[in-house]
C-alpha positions as a Python dict, from the first residue, in 0.01 Angstrom:
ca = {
    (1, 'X'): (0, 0, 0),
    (2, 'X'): (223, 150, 208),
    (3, 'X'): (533, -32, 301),
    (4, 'X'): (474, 104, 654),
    (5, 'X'): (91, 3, 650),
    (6, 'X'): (99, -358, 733),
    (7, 'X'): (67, -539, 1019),
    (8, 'X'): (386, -502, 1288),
    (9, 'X'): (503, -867, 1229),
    (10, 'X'): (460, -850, 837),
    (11, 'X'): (840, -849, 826),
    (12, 'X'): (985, -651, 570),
    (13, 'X'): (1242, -809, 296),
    (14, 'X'): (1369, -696, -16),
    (15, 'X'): (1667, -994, -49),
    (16, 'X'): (1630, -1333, 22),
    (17, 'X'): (1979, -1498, 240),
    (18, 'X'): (2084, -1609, -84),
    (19, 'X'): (2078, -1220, -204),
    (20, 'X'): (1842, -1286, -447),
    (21, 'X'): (1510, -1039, -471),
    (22, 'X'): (1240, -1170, -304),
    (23, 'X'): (959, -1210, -514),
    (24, 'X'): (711, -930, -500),
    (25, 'X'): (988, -682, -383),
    (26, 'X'): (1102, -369, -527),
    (27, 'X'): (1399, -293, -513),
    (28, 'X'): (1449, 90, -377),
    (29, 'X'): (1560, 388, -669),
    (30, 'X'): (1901, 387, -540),
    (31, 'X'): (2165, 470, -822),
    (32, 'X'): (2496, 235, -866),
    (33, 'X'): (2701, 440, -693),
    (34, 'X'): (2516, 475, -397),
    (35, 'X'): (2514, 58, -389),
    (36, 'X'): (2809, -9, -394),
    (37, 'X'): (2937, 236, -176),
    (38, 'X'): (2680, 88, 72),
    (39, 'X'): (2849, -238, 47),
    (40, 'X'): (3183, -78, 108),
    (41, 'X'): (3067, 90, 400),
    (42, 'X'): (2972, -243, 586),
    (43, 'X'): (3257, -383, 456),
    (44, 'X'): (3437, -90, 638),
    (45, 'X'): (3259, -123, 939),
    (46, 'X'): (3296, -481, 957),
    (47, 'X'): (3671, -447, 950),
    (48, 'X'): (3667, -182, 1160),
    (49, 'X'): (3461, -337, 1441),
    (50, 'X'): (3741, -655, 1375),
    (51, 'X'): (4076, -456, 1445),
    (52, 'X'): (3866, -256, 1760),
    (53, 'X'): (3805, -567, 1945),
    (54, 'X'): (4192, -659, 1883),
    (55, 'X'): (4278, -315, 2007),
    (56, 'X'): (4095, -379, 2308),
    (57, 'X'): (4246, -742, 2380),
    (58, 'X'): (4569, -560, 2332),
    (59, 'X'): (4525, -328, 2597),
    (60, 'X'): (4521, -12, 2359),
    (61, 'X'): (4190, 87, 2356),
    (62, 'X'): (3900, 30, 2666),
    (63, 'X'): (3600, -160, 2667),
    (64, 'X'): (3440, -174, 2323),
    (65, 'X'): (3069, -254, 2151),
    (66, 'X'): (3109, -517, 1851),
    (67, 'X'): (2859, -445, 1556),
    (68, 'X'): (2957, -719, 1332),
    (69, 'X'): (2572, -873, 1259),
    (70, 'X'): (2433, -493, 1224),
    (71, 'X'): (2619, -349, 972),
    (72, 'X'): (2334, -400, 740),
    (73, 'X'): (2051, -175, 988),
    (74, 'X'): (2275, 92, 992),
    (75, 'X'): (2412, 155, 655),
    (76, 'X'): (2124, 147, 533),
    (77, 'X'): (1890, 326, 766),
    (78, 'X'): (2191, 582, 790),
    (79, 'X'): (2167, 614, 396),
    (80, 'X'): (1805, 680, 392),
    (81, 'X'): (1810, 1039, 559),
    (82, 'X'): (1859, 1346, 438),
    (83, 'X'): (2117, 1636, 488),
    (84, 'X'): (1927, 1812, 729),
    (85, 'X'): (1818, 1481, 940),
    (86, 'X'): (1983, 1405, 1269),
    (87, 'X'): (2111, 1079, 1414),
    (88, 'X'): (2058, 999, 1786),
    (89, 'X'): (2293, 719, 1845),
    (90, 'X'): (2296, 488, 2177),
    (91, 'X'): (2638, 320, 2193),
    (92, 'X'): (2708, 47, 1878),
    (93, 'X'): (2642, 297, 1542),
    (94, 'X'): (2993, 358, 1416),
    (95, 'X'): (2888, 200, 1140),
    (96, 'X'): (2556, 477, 1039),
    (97, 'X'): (2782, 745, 1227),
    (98, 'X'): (3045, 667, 953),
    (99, 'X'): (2757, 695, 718),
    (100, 'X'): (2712, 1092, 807),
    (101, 'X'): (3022, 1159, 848),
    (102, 'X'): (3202, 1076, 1203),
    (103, 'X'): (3547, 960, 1119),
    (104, 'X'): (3731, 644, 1234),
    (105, 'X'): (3931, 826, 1431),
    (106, 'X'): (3697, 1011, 1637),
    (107, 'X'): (3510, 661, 1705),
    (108, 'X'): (3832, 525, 1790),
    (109, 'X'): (3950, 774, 2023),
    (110, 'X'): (3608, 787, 2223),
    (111, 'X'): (3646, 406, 2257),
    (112, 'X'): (4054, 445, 2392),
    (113, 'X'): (3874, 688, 2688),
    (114, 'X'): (3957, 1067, 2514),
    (115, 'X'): (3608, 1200, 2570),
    (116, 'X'): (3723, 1479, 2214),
    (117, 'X'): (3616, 1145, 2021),
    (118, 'X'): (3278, 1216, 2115),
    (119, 'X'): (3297, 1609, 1984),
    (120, 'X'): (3069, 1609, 1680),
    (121, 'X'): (3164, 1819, 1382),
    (122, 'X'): (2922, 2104, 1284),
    (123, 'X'): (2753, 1970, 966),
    (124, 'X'): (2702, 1638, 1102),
    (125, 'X'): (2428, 1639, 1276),
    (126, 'X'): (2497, 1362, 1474),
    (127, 'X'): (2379, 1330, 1856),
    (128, 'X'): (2639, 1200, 2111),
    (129, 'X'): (2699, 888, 2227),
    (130, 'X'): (2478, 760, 2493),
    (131, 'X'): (2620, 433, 2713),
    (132, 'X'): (2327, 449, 2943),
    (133, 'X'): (2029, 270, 2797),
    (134, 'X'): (1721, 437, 2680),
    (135, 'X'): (1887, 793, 2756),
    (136, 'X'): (1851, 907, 2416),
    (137, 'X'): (1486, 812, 2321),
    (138, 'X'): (1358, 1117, 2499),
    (139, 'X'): (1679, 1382, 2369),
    (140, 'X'): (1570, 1253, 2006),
    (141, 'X'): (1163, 1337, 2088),
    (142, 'X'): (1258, 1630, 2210),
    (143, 'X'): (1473, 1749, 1958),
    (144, 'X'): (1196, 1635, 1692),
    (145, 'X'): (924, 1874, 1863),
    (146, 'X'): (1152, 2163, 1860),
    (147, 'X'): (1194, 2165, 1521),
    (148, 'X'): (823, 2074, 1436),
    (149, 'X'): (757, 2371, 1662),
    (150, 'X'): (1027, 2627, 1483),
    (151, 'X'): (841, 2506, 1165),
    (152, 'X'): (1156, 2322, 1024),
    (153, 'X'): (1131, 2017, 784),
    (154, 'X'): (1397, 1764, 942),
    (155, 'X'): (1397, 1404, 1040),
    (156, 'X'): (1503, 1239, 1350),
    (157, 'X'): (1590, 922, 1398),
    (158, 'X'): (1704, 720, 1730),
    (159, 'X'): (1870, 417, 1739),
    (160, 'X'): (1802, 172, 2058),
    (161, 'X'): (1857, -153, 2103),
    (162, 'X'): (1533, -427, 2243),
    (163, 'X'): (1657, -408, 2583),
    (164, 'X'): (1593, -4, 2622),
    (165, 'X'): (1238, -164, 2549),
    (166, 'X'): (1215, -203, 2901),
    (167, 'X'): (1298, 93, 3028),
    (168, 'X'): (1118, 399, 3109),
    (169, 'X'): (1261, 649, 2862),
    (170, 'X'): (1149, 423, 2589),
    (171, 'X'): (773, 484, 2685),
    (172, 'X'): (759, 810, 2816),
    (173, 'X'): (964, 912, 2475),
    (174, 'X'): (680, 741, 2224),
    (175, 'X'): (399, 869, 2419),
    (176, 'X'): (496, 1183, 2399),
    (177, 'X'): (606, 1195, 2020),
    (178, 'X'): (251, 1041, 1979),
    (179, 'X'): (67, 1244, 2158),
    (180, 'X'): (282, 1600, 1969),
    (181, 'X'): (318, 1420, 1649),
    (182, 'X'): (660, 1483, 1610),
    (183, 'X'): (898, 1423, 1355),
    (184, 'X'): (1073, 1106, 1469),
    (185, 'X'): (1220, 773, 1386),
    (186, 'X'): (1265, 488, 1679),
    (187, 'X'): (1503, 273, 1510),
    (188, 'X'): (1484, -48, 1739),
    (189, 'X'): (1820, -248, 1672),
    (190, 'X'): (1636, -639, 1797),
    (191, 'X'): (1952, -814, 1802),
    (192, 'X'): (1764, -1114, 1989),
    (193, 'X'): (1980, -1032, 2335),
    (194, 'X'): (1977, -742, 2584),
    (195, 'X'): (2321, -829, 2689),
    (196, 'X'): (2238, -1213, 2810),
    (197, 'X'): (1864, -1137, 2817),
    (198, 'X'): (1675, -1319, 2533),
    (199, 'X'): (1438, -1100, 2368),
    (200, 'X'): (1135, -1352, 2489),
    (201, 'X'): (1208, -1244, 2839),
    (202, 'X'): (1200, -858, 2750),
    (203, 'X'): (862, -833, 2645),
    (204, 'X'): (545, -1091, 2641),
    (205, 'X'): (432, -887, 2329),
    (206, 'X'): (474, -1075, 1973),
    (207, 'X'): (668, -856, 1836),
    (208, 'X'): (854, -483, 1967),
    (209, 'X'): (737, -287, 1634),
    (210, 'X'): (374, -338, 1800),
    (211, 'X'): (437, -74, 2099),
    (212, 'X'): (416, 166, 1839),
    (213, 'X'): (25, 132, 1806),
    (214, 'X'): (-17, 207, 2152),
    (215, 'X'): (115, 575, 2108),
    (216, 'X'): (-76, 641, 1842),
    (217, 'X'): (138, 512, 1501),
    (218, 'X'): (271, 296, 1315),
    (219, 'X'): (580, 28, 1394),
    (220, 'X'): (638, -187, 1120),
    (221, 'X'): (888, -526, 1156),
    (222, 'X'): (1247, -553, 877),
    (223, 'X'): (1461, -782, 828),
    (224, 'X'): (1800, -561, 949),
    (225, 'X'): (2054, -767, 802),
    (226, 'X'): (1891, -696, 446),
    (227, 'X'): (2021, -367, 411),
    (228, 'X'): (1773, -274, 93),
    (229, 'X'): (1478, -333, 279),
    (230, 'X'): (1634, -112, 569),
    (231, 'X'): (1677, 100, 338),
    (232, 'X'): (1333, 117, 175),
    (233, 'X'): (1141, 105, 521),
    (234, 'X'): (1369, 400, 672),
    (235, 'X'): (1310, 623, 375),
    (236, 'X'): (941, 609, 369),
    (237, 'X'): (970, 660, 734),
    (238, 'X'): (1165, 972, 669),
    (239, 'X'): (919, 1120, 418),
    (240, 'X'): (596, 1063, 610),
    (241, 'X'): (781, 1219, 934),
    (242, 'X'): (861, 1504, 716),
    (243, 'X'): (522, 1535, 479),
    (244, 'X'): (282, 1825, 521),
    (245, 'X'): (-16, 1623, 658),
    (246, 'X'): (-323, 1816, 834),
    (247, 'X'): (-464, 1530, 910),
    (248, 'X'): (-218, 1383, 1131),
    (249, 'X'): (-254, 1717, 1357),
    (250, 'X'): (-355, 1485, 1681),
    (251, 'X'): (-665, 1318, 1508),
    (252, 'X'): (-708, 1009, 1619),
    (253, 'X'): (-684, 745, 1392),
    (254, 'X'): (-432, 1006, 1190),
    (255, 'X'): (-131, 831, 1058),
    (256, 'X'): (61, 1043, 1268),
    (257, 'X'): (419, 1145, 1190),
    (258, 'X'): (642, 946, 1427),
    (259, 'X'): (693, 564, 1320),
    (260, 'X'): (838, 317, 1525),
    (261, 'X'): (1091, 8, 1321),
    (262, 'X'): (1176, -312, 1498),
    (263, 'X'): (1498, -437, 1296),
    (264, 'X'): (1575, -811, 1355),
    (265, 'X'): (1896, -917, 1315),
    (266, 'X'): (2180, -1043, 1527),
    (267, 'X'): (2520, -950, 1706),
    (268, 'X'): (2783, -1203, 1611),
    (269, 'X'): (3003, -1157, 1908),
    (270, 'X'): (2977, -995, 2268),
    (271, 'X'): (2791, -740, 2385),
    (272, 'X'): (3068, -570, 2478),
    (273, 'X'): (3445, -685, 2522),
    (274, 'X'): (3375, -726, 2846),
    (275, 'X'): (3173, -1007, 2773),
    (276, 'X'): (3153, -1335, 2724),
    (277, 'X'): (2838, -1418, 2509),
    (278, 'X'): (2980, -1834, 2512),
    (279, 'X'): (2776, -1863, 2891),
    (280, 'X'): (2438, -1755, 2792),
    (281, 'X'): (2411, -1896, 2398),
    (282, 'X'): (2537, -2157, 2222),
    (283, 'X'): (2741, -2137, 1875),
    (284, 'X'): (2473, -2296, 1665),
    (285, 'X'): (2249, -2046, 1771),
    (286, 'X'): (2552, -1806, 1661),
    (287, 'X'): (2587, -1993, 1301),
    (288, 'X'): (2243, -1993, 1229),
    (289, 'X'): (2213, -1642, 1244),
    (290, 'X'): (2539, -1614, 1058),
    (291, 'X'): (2359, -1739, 757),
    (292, 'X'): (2158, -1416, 712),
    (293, 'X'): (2506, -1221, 700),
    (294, 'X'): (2458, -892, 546),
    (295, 'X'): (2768, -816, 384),
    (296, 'X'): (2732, -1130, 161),
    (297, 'X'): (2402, -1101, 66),
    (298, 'X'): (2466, -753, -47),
    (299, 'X'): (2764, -842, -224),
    (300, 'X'): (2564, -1105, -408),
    (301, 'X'): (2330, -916, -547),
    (302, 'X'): (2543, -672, -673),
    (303, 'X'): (2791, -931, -825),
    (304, 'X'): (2418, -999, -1016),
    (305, 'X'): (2366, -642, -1165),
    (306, 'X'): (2715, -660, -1312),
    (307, 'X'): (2825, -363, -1009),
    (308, 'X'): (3122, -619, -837),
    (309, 'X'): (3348, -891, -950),
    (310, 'X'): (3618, -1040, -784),
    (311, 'X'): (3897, -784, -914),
    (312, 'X'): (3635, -512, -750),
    (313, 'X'): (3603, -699, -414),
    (314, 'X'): (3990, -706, -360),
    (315, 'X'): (4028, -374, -403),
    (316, 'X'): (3763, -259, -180),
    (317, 'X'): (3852, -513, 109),
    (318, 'X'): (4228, -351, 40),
    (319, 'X'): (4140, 20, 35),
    (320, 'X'): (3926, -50, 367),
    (321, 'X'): (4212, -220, 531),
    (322, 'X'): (4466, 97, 484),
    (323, 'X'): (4181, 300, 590),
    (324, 'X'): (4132, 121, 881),
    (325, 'X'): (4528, 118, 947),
    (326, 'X'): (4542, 519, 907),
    (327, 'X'): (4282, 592, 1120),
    (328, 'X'): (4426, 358, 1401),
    (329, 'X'): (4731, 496, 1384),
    (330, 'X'): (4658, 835, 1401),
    (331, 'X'): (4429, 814, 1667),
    (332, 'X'): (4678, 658, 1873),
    (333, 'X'): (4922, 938, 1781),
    (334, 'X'): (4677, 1193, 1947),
    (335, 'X'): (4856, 1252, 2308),
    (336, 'X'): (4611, 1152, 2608),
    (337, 'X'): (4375, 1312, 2796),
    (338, 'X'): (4499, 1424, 3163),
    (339, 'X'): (4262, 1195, 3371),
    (340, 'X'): (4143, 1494, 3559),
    (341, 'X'): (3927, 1540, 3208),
    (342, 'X'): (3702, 1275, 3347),
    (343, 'X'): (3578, 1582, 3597),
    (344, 'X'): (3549, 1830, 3308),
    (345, 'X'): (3195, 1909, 3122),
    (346, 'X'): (2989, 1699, 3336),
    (347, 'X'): (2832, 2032, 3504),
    (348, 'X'): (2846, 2412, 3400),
    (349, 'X'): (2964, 2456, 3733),
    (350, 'X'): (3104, 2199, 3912),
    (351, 'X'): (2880, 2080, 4227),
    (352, 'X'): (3073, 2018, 4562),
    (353, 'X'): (3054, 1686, 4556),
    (354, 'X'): (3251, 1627, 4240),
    (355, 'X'): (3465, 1882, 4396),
    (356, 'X'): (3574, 1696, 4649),
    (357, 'X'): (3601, 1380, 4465),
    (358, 'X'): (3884, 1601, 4209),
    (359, 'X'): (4038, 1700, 4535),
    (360, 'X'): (4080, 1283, 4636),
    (361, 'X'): (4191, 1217, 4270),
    (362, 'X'): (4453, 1466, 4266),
    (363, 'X'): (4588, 1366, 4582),
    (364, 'X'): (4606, 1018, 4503),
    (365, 'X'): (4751, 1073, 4239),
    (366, 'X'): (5028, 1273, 4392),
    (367, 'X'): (5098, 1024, 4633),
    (368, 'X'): (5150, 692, 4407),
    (369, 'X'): (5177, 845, 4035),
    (370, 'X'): (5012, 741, 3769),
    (371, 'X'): (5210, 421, 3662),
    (372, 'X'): (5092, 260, 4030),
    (373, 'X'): (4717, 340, 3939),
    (374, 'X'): (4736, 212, 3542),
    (375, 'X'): (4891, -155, 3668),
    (376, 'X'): (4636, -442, 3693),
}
């Protein structure tokens, strides 16, 4: 069987919180290589996401998304697609934005307000950020039906987190993959909290990966902080968006080609740094969760096949420190934006109204200088 052809709340795992295989599992045909450097990319991430949020208490960098909990949905989901795939980010994947190829620094200097962190090189094929919620779910469906239509064989997969659930975009983007049979992947990142909204009050279905059937496919539930089974279910949603299947050509009961994934996992700290996570859950609720931790169980179970050992470890957790450091430090070495940017490449032609508000900016800041407008 399929692993996508099961029931939306038979919950995908391929390691245990131990990091042991789970019985019955199979481990996915990824070579050594590609393992480990898995683990050091969420060890990456993880360290990344650690010196951001300092940044950002610091005062050198604005408000900022923590991933530490999710490292483990989007390594490996990032992992599973191909060259020619494309990633539709919301506003947390550094981490599977590292994956294809973003650098630190770009991330970093989107985050300190320089809007040339969010220019996307050529080959990457990576979406742009998108802070509002849900924004992206119809871009990605969109972008999937071109393709289909120029008769291209390419992936597309859209990260959102369980509160974009409940918004419009979210439906209107499903129905209408379902209804073209595009080539699409909604990557549902169920941390447990939109911002301080529990995932019970979202939704009275049992589970998110279950909104899928209504569109006409299939959602399947994994465990996101096992990154092998993210892996595993990602992949096989890759292939079938990209198979030659005549059958799925709006037949109903056709597995079509979209599929919908609810990973469950957790976000360790705020939902942003402007946050405080400490009024609307308690810490045990926190350390329970941190018991799943991806990075660990990873590490585990390649410690098992022989791939890591303490000497290893070090040097990775090293290496990702001075890569962390470099990037830091050269993004702050990139001179700032003029704040008049903020007016730039909203419109091809600027509308009145923003006109005007360019023409208030500039004369305020003529009249108290910039130092009077950056104090608290």
């Amino acid at each position: 069987m399929s692993t996508l052809q099961r029931e939306p709340d038979d919950m995908v795992r391929v390691l245990d919180e131990d990091g042991q295989v789970v019985d019955g599992a199979e481990v996915p045909d990824l070579d050594d290589e590609t393992l480990v450097a898995m683990y050091r990319e969420m060890v990456l991430a993880r360290h990344f996401d650690q010196r951001a949020v300092s940044l950002q208490r610091q005062g050198r960098m604005g408000t900022y998304p923590p991933l530490a909990g999710q490292e483990g949905a989007q390594i490996g989901s990032a992992h599973a697609l191909d060259d020619e795939d494309w990633l539709f980010p919301s506003y947390r994947e550094h981490g599977a934005a590292l994956v294809r190829g973003l650098s630190l620094t770009r991330t970093l200097r989107y985050w300190m307000g320089d809007e040339h962190g969010n220019e996307i090189p050529g080959d990457g094929n990576i979406f742009t950020i998108a802070v509002p919620i849900a924004t992206q779910i119809p871009h990605a469906t969109g972008a999937a039906w071109a393709s289909k239509l120029q008769g291209e064989r390419k992936a597309f997969l859209c990260y959102f987190g369980d509160g974009a659930t409940s918004e419009g975009d979210f439906h209107e983007g499903l129905n209408f993959a379902g209804a073209f049979d595009v080539p699409a992947i909604f990557f549902c990142n169920n941390n447990q909290w939109a911002i301080s909204v529990p995932r019970e009050q979202q939704t009275a279905s049992a589970t998110l990966a279950q909104k899928a059937e209504a569109y006409g496919f299939e959602g399947v539930q994994v465990d996101g902080m096992d990154p092998l089974a993210v892996y595993q279910v990602t992949r096989e949603a890759v292939e079938k968006a990209k198979a030659d299947d005549p059958e799925a050509d709006l037949e109903i009961g056709a597995a079509a080609r979209p599929t919908m994934i609810e990973a469950i996992q957790y976000r360790f700290g705020a939902h942003t740094t402007a946050d405080d996570p400490s009024v609307y859950r308690d810490e045990e609720e926190v350390e329970r969760w941190k018991q799943k931790d991806p990075i660990p169980r990873m590490e585990t179970f390649l410690r098992g096949r022989g791939l890591l050992d303490d000497e290893r470890v070090d040097a990775i957790r090293s290496e990702v420190e001075d890569e962390v450091a470099a990037a830091i430090d050269e993004a702050e070495a990139v001179e700032r934006p003029d704040p008049e940017e903020i007016f730039a490449h909203v419109y091809a032609d600027m509308p009145k109204r923003l006109e005007e508000q360019l023409e208030w900016f500039e004369q305020i800041r003529e009249r108290h200088g910039d130092e009077a407008l950056l104090e608290d």
